[in-house]
Amino acid sequence: MTGDKVEMNKGPVPLQTKPSSQRQEAPGGLWDSVMKAVIIIGSGIFVLAAFGNSLTWHLQKFWGASGDFWQDQWTRVHHRWVGHETALFFTGAMLVPFVAFWGSNVLLMLVDCTGKPTFITRYRIQVDKNNPVDPVKLCHAVKVVVLNQIFISAPMAVVCWAVMSWMGNPCGPDLPTFHRGLLELAFFVIVEEVMFYYSHRLFHHPSLYKRFHKQHHEWTAPIGVVSIYAHPLEHVLSNMLPALIGPVILGSHLTTTSLWYSLALVSTTISHCGYHLPLLPSPEFHDYHHLKFNQNYGVLGVLDRLHGTDTNFRKTKAYERHTLLLSLTPLSESIPDPPKKVQ
């Protein structure tokens, strides 16, 4: 990639590398932080379960009003695929997320390669990078991503189908209730945050980083498609398992599973896209991770706050820009980085 920084004297650091007087993790180190995370996340699950009905009451009313429509649509699909539940599952759990991923990334790659439309490129986070993207490096990344999807993602989806079919009927005739679907999505988000944070941080350990995770960090200024550009082992443990395991644990319906997989892929695409666009989730958090390597390991940032692995990030202008953009003015213009010191 033209213009990317060369990794020199910036090896991965599994823990914060700031003076002990500034460390924010409580006594007891990592284990104490893990226990705090368990308590906070567990409390969140309890509150969500206890007050789920009241929190979703108005939304449930809407779902009840339109529920017959959606149930009718699913009934038609279900009847059409009777006797072909395996094909139905793979269509929903593989083909739909595949289209969501590549549909968004083809559009982003056109922008990355052509620099047009300028309406989008003006929102680039690292303004001096990928302008345009290196076509050779991009082709290599796309090849790795496709291989990961064919030889790793697809077989793991087969395993999910086998387990979920053994547990129940993921392609059942009845749609889940709205509040059931909402609670399941919340559970998936929490599981992904926990599993991704710790697996990702593990891959930043010096004994693992160079062999497995450095490939992903070849892109110090990421683009959308490199969200699953990774070593096969990392793709299994950090990309796939955190997203797949939630629906398997709950034995979720195919519609919920398909929605979650699609959302997860689009979300990680946005996190890596390199553009902080209006009305879309901020990619500043993970973009900073690619830039600095030893900050911001998670998805939501909850565990990073608990472990103190976002301390340096919170001192930067990037942190101030880490918000939902509600205007057409790029945050790089309204909240610019301080001028670089002249040596």
Short mmCIF file of C-alpha atoms in Angstrom, two decimals:
data_model
loop_
_atom_site.label_atom_id
_atom_site.label_comp_id
_atom_site.label_asym_id
_atom_site.label_seq_id
_atom_site.Cartn_x
_atom_site.Cartn_y
_atom_site.Cartn_z
CA MET A 1 0.00 0.00 0.00
CA THR A 2 1.49 3.23 -1.16
CA GLY A 3 2.44 5.57 1.63
CA ASP A 4 1.91 3.16 4.49
CA LYS A 5 4.18 3.35 7.49
CA VAL A 6 6.87 0.73 7.85
CA GLU A 7 6.73 -1.14 11.15
CA MET A 8 10.04 -0.22 12.74
CA ASN A 9 10.73 -0.42 16.42
CA LYS A 10 7.00 -0.74 17.04
CA GLY A 11 6.65 -4.35 18.06
CA PRO A 12 3.39 -5.50 19.60
CA VAL A 13 2.95 -5.00 23.30
CA PRO A 14 0.46 -7.30 25.03
CA LEU A 15 0.00 -4.98 27.99
CA GLN A 16 0.06 -1.23 28.38
CA THR A 17 3.56 0.20 28.03
CA LYS A 18 3.18 3.23 30.19
CA PRO A 19 4.93 3.93 33.49
CA SER A 20 3.62 1.98 36.46
CA SER A 21 2.58 5.20 38.15
CA GLN A 22 0.17 5.87 35.27
CA ARG A 23 -1.29 2.42 34.91
CA GLN A 24 -5.00 2.34 35.51
CA GLU A 25 -5.53 -1.37 36.09
CA ALA A 26 -6.37 -2.15 39.69
CA PRO A 27 -4.06 -4.21 41.92
CA GLY A 28 -4.18 -7.83 40.87
CA GLY A 29 -3.40 -7.04 37.24
CA LEU A 30 -5.11 -8.81 34.41
CA TRP A 31 -7.09 -11.24 36.59
CA ASP A 32 -8.63 -8.40 38.56
CA SER A 33 -9.64 -6.67 35.34
CA VAL A 34 -11.17 -9.90 34.04
CA MET A 35 -13.24 -10.22 37.23
CA LYS A 36 -14.44 -6.62 36.88
CA ALA A 37 -15.45 -7.33 33.31
CA VAL A 38 -17.38 -10.43 34.36
CA ILE A 39 -19.22 -8.50 37.07
CA ILE A 40 -20.13 -5.55 34.84
CA ILE A 41 -21.14 -7.62 31.82
CA GLY A 42 -23.01 -10.11 34.01
CA SER A 43 -24.89 -7.25 35.65
CA GLY A 44 -25.75 -5.88 32.21
CA ILE A 45 -27.20 -9.23 31.15
CA PHE A 46 -29.23 -9.44 34.37
CA VAL A 47 -30.66 -5.94 33.92
CA LEU A 48 -31.45 -6.62 30.27
CA ALA A 49 -33.20 -9.88 31.15
CA ALA A 50 -35.10 -8.41 34.10
CA PHE A 51 -36.37 -5.34 32.29
CA GLY A 52 -36.43 -6.66 28.73
CA ASN A 53 -40.21 -6.52 28.41
CA SER A 54 -40.49 -2.94 29.62
CA LEU A 55 -37.52 -1.75 27.52
CA THR A 56 -38.99 -3.21 24.34
CA TRP A 57 -42.68 -2.57 25.01
CA HIS A 58 -43.18 0.07 22.33
CA LEU A 59 -41.08 -1.84 19.84
CA GLN A 60 -43.02 -4.99 20.60
CA LYS A 61 -46.25 -3.13 19.81
CA PHE A 62 -44.85 -2.23 16.41
CA TRP A 63 -43.70 -5.80 15.85
CA GLY A 64 -47.13 -7.07 16.80
CA ALA A 65 -48.71 -4.75 14.26
CA SER A 66 -46.43 -5.96 11.46
CA GLY A 67 -45.70 -9.42 12.79
CA ASP A 68 -48.33 -11.11 10.62
CA PHE A 69 -46.72 -9.67 7.51
CA TRP A 70 -43.23 -10.93 8.35
CA GLN A 71 -44.55 -14.28 9.52
CA ASP A 72 -46.46 -14.66 6.25
CA GLN A 73 -43.30 -13.95 4.25
CA TRP A 74 -41.30 -16.47 6.24
CA THR A 75 -44.08 -19.07 5.93
CA ARG A 76 -43.93 -18.74 2.15
CA VAL A 77 -40.15 -19.15 2.17
CA HIS A 78 -40.39 -22.08 4.55
CA HIS A 79 -43.00 -23.88 2.43
CA ARG A 80 -40.94 -23.34 -0.71
CA TRP A 81 -37.89 -24.93 0.92
CA VAL A 82 -39.64 -27.85 2.62
CA GLY A 83 -37.33 -30.86 2.50
CA HIS A 84 -34.35 -28.63 1.71
CA GLU A 85 -33.67 -27.16 5.15
CA THR A 86 -29.91 -27.57 4.73
CA ALA A 87 -29.91 -25.46 1.58
CA LEU A 88 -32.18 -22.93 3.28
CA PHE A 89 -29.81 -22.64 6.23
CA PHE A 90 -26.75 -22.10 4.04
CA THR A 91 -28.60 -19.54 1.96
CA GLY A 92 -29.47 -17.53 5.06
CA ALA A 93 -26.31 -18.10 7.09
CA MET A 94 -23.77 -17.94 4.26
CA LEU A 95 -25.13 -16.41 1.06
CA VAL A 96 -26.96 -13.46 2.64
CA PRO A 97 -23.97 -12.39 4.80
CA PHE A 98 -21.66 -12.98 1.80
CA VAL A 99 -23.73 -10.58 -0.31
CA ALA A 100 -23.83 -8.03 2.54
CA PHE A 101 -20.04 -8.17 2.91
CA TRP A 102 -19.09 -8.01 -0.74
CA GLY A 103 -21.87 -5.59 -1.67
CA SER A 104 -20.50 -3.00 0.75
CA ASN A 105 -16.85 -3.75 0.02
CA VAL A 106 -17.10 -3.57 -3.77
CA LEU A 107 -18.45 -0.05 -3.41
CA LEU A 108 -15.67 0.87 -0.98
CA MET A 109 -12.97 -0.62 -3.19
CA LEU A 110 -14.19 1.45 -6.14
CA VAL A 111 -13.72 4.55 -4.01
CA ASP A 112 -10.33 3.34 -2.74
CA CYS A 113 -9.05 2.64 -6.26
CA THR A 114 -10.45 5.66 -8.10
CA GLY A 115 -10.55 8.34 -5.40
CA LYS A 116 -14.09 9.10 -6.52
CA PRO A 117 -16.55 10.35 -5.58
CA THR A 118 -14.62 13.00 -3.67
CA PHE A 119 -17.68 13.41 -1.46
CA ILE A 120 -16.62 10.16 0.21
CA THR A 121 -12.83 10.49 0.05
CA ARG A 122 -12.95 13.78 1.94
CA TYR A 123 -14.00 11.73 4.99
CA ARG A 124 -10.82 9.63 4.94
CA ILE A 125 -9.40 9.26 8.46
CA GLN A 126 -5.72 8.94 7.52
CA VAL A 127 -5.78 11.59 4.82
CA ASP A 128 -2.34 10.83 3.40
CA LYS A 129 -2.91 7.07 2.97
CA ASN A 130 -4.60 4.90 0.31
CA ASN A 131 -4.88 7.80 -2.10
CA PRO A 132 -5.26 5.70 -4.19
CA VAL A 133 -4.85 2.23 -2.70
CA ASP A 134 -2.00 0.05 -3.99
CA PRO A 135 -3.72 -2.27 -6.54
CA VAL A 136 -1.19 -5.09 -6.09
CA LYS A 137 -1.60 -5.10 -2.33
CA LEU A 138 -5.38 -4.89 -2.70
CA CYS A 139 -5.52 -7.88 -5.07
CA HIS A 140 -3.46 -9.94 -2.63
CA ALA A 141 -5.78 -9.00 0.24
CA VAL A 142 -8.89 -9.92 -1.77
CA LYS A 143 -7.35 -13.29 -2.66
CA VAL A 144 -6.64 -14.08 1.00
CA VAL A 145 -10.14 -12.99 2.04
CA VAL A 146 -11.80 -15.21 -0.60
CA LEU A 147 -9.66 -18.18 0.43
CA ASN A 148 -10.56 -17.61 4.07
CA GLN A 149 -14.25 -17.54 3.21
CA ILE A 150 -14.13 -20.69 1.06
CA PHE A 151 -11.84 -22.90 3.11
CA ILE A 152 -12.54 -21.66 6.66
CA SER A 153 -15.81 -19.75 6.92
CA ALA A 154 -17.83 -22.22 4.83
CA PRO A 155 -16.69 -25.36 6.72
CA MET A 156 -17.33 -23.61 10.05
CA ALA A 157 -20.87 -22.80 8.86
CA VAL A 158 -21.33 -26.51 8.11
CA VAL A 159 -20.32 -27.33 11.68
CA CYS A 160 -22.76 -24.70 12.98
CA TRP A 161 -25.57 -26.27 10.96
CA ALA A 162 -24.74 -29.73 12.32
CA VAL A 163 -24.69 -28.55 15.93
CA MET A 164 -27.77 -26.34 15.68
CA SER A 165 -29.74 -29.08 13.90
CA TRP A 166 -28.79 -31.51 16.63
CA MET A 167 -29.95 -29.01 19.27
CA GLY A 168 -33.25 -28.16 17.55
CA ASN A 169 -34.66 -26.75 14.33
CA PRO A 170 -32.97 -23.50 13.26
CA CYS A 171 -35.25 -23.30 10.22
CA GLY A 172 -38.49 -23.73 12.15
CA PRO A 173 -41.82 -22.46 10.73
CA ASP A 174 -42.35 -19.84 13.44
CA LEU A 175 -40.36 -16.62 13.66
CA PRO A 176 -38.97 -15.67 17.08
CA THR A 177 -40.81 -12.94 18.97
CA PHE A 178 -39.37 -9.48 18.71
CA HIS A 179 -38.14 -9.31 22.29
CA ARG A 180 -36.57 -12.77 21.91
CA GLY A 181 -34.70 -11.61 18.82
CA LEU A 182 -33.61 -8.40 20.52
CA LEU A 183 -32.29 -10.21 23.59
CA GLU A 184 -30.44 -12.69 21.40
CA LEU A 185 -28.76 -9.90 19.44
CA ALA A 186 -27.70 -8.26 22.72
CA PHE A 187 -26.25 -11.58 23.86
CA PHE A 188 -24.37 -11.98 20.57
CA VAL A 189 -22.84 -8.52 20.93
CA ILE A 190 -21.61 -9.25 24.47
CA VAL A 191 -20.17 -12.65 23.50
CA GLU A 192 -18.37 -11.13 20.52
CA GLU A 193 -16.91 -8.31 22.61
CA VAL A 194 -15.50 -10.73 25.20
CA MET A 195 -14.18 -13.34 22.78
CA PHE A 196 -12.75 -10.89 20.27
CA TYR A 197 -11.03 -8.73 22.86
CA TYR A 198 -9.16 -11.56 24.57
CA SER A 199 -8.34 -13.53 21.41
CA HIS A 200 -7.19 -10.34 19.67
CA ARG A 201 -5.08 -9.28 22.61
CA LEU A 202 -3.60 -12.78 22.77
CA PHE A 203 -2.50 -12.50 19.13
CA HIS A 204 -0.65 -9.32 20.06
CA HIS A 205 1.57 -11.28 22.43
CA PRO A 206 5.16 -11.17 21.10
CA SER A 207 5.30 -14.96 20.78
CA LEU A 208 2.24 -14.97 18.48
CA TYR A 209 2.16 -11.59 16.78
CA LYS A 210 4.88 -12.01 14.14
CA ARG A 211 3.74 -15.46 13.04
CA PHE A 212 -0.02 -14.96 13.04
CA HIS A 213 -1.30 -11.40 13.49
CA LYS A 214 1.28 -9.24 11.74
CA GLN A 215 -0.30 -10.15 8.41
CA HIS A 216 -3.45 -8.26 9.35
CA HIS A 217 -1.40 -5.27 10.50
CA GLU A 218 0.35 -4.92 7.16
CA TRP A 219 -2.42 -2.38 6.63
CA THR A 220 -1.59 0.44 9.03
CA ALA A 221 -4.33 2.41 7.27
CA PRO A 222 -7.04 -0.23 6.82
CA ILE A 223 -9.72 -0.53 4.16
CA GLY A 224 -13.00 -2.42 4.43
CA VAL A 225 -12.05 -5.69 2.78
CA VAL A 226 -9.06 -6.28 5.08
CA SER A 227 -11.47 -6.79 7.99
CA ILE A 228 -11.08 -10.53 7.37
CA TYR A 229 -7.62 -10.40 5.77
CA ALA A 230 -5.86 -12.59 8.30
CA HIS A 231 -3.83 -15.73 8.95
CA PRO A 232 -6.10 -18.82 8.93
CA LEU A 233 -5.68 -19.42 12.67
CA GLU A 234 -6.57 -15.84 13.48
CA HIS A 235 -9.53 -16.02 11.12
CA VAL A 236 -10.86 -19.02 13.07
CA LEU A 237 -10.25 -17.75 16.59
CA SER A 238 -10.74 -13.98 16.29
CA ASN A 239 -12.94 -13.42 13.25
CA MET A 240 -15.26 -16.42 13.09
CA LEU A 241 -15.71 -17.91 16.57
CA PRO A 242 -16.71 -14.67 18.36
CA ALA A 243 -19.51 -14.14 15.83
CA LEU A 244 -20.57 -17.76 15.31
CA ILE A 245 -20.71 -19.00 18.88
CA GLY A 246 -23.64 -16.89 20.11
CA PRO A 247 -26.31 -18.30 17.76
CA VAL A 248 -24.98 -21.82 18.36
CA ILE A 249 -25.22 -21.46 22.14
CA LEU A 250 -28.81 -20.18 21.96
CA GLY A 251 -29.92 -22.42 19.09
CA SER A 252 -31.16 -19.31 17.30
CA HIS A 253 -33.61 -19.20 14.44
CA LEU A 254 -32.12 -18.81 10.97
CA THR A 255 -33.60 -15.33 10.54
CA THR A 256 -31.88 -14.05 13.68
CA THR A 257 -28.64 -15.83 12.77
CA SER A 258 -28.64 -14.42 9.23
CA LEU A 259 -29.33 -10.91 10.48
CA TRP A 260 -26.55 -11.14 13.07
CA TYR A 261 -23.93 -12.51 10.68
CA SER A 262 -24.76 -9.79 8.15
CA LEU A 263 -24.62 -7.05 10.78
CA ALA A 264 -21.32 -8.37 12.14
CA LEU A 265 -19.71 -8.37 8.69
CA VAL A 266 -20.98 -4.93 7.76
CA SER A 267 -19.92 -3.61 11.17
CA THR A 268 -16.35 -4.89 10.86
CA THR A 269 -16.23 -3.52 7.31
CA ILE A 270 -17.17 -0.08 8.62
CA SER A 271 -14.58 -0.37 11.41
CA HIS A 272 -11.86 -1.00 8.82
CA CYS A 273 -13.14 1.14 5.94
CA GLY A 274 -10.93 4.16 6.68
CA TYR A 275 -13.75 6.68 6.19
CA HIS A 276 -15.65 8.40 8.99
CA LEU A 277 -18.89 8.92 7.08
CA PRO A 278 -22.01 10.77 8.27
CA LEU A 279 -24.64 8.72 10.13
CA LEU A 280 -22.48 5.58 10.21
CA PRO A 281 -20.73 4.13 13.30
CA SER A 282 -17.36 5.72 13.95
CA PRO A 283 -14.33 3.73 12.69
CA GLU A 284 -11.89 5.93 14.62
CA PHE A 285 -11.48 3.38 17.43
CA HIS A 286 -10.21 0.49 15.32
CA ASP A 287 -8.44 2.70 12.80
CA TYR A 288 -6.31 3.97 15.68
CA HIS A 289 -5.53 0.37 16.61
CA HIS A 290 -4.08 -0.24 13.14
CA LEU A 291 -2.09 2.95 13.40
CA LYS A 292 -0.61 2.35 16.87
CA PHE A 293 -0.90 -1.45 17.33
CA ASN A 294 -1.10 -1.56 21.15
CA GLN A 295 -4.37 0.26 21.82
CA ASN A 296 -8.07 -0.55 21.31
CA TYR A 297 -8.27 -4.33 21.09
CA GLY A 298 -12.03 -4.71 21.42
CA VAL A 299 -15.16 -3.99 19.40
CA LEU A 300 -17.25 -1.82 21.71
CA GLY A 301 -14.40 -0.50 23.82
CA VAL A 302 -15.92 -1.73 27.10
CA LEU A 303 -13.13 -4.16 27.92
CA ASP A 304 -10.49 -1.72 26.69
CA ARG A 305 -11.75 0.76 29.27
CA LEU A 306 -11.73 -1.89 32.00
CA HIS A 307 -8.21 -3.04 31.17
CA GLY A 308 -6.81 0.42 30.45
CA THR A 309 -5.89 -0.50 26.88
CA ASP A 310 -7.44 2.67 25.48
CA THR A 311 -5.64 5.12 27.79
CA ASN A 312 -3.41 6.65 25.12
CA PHE A 313 -6.25 6.73 22.60
CA ARG A 314 -8.40 8.79 24.99
CA LYS A 315 -5.70 11.48 25.01
CA THR A 316 -5.84 12.00 21.25
CA LYS A 317 -7.90 14.02 18.80
CA ALA A 318 -8.99 10.69 17.31
CA TYR A 319 -10.87 10.01 20.54
CA GLU A 320 -12.63 13.36 20.25
CA ARG A 321 -13.62 12.40 16.72
CA HIS A 322 -14.87 9.00 17.87
CA THR A 323 -18.56 9.91 17.69
CA LEU A 324 -21.50 9.73 15.32
CA LEU A 325 -21.05 12.34 12.59
CA LEU A 326 -24.33 14.25 12.19
CA SER A 327 -23.16 16.92 9.74
CA LEU A 328 -21.53 17.00 6.30
CA THR A 329 -18.31 18.56 7.62
CA PRO A 330 -15.58 15.91 8.03
CA LEU A 331 -14.44 15.58 11.62
CA SER A 332 -10.84 15.75 10.41
CA GLU A 333 -11.63 19.38 9.54
CA SER A 334 -13.70 20.32 12.57
CA ILE A 335 -11.38 18.46 15.00
CA PRO A 336 -8.00 18.44 13.24
CA ASP A 337 -4.89 16.78 14.61
CA PRO A 338 -2.39 19.16 16.21
CA PRO A 339 0.37 20.29 13.83
CA LYS A 340 3.38 18.01 13.74
CA LYS A 341 6.47 19.30 15.49
CA VAL A 342 9.29 20.27 13.14
CA GLN A 343 12.47 18.41 13.97
#
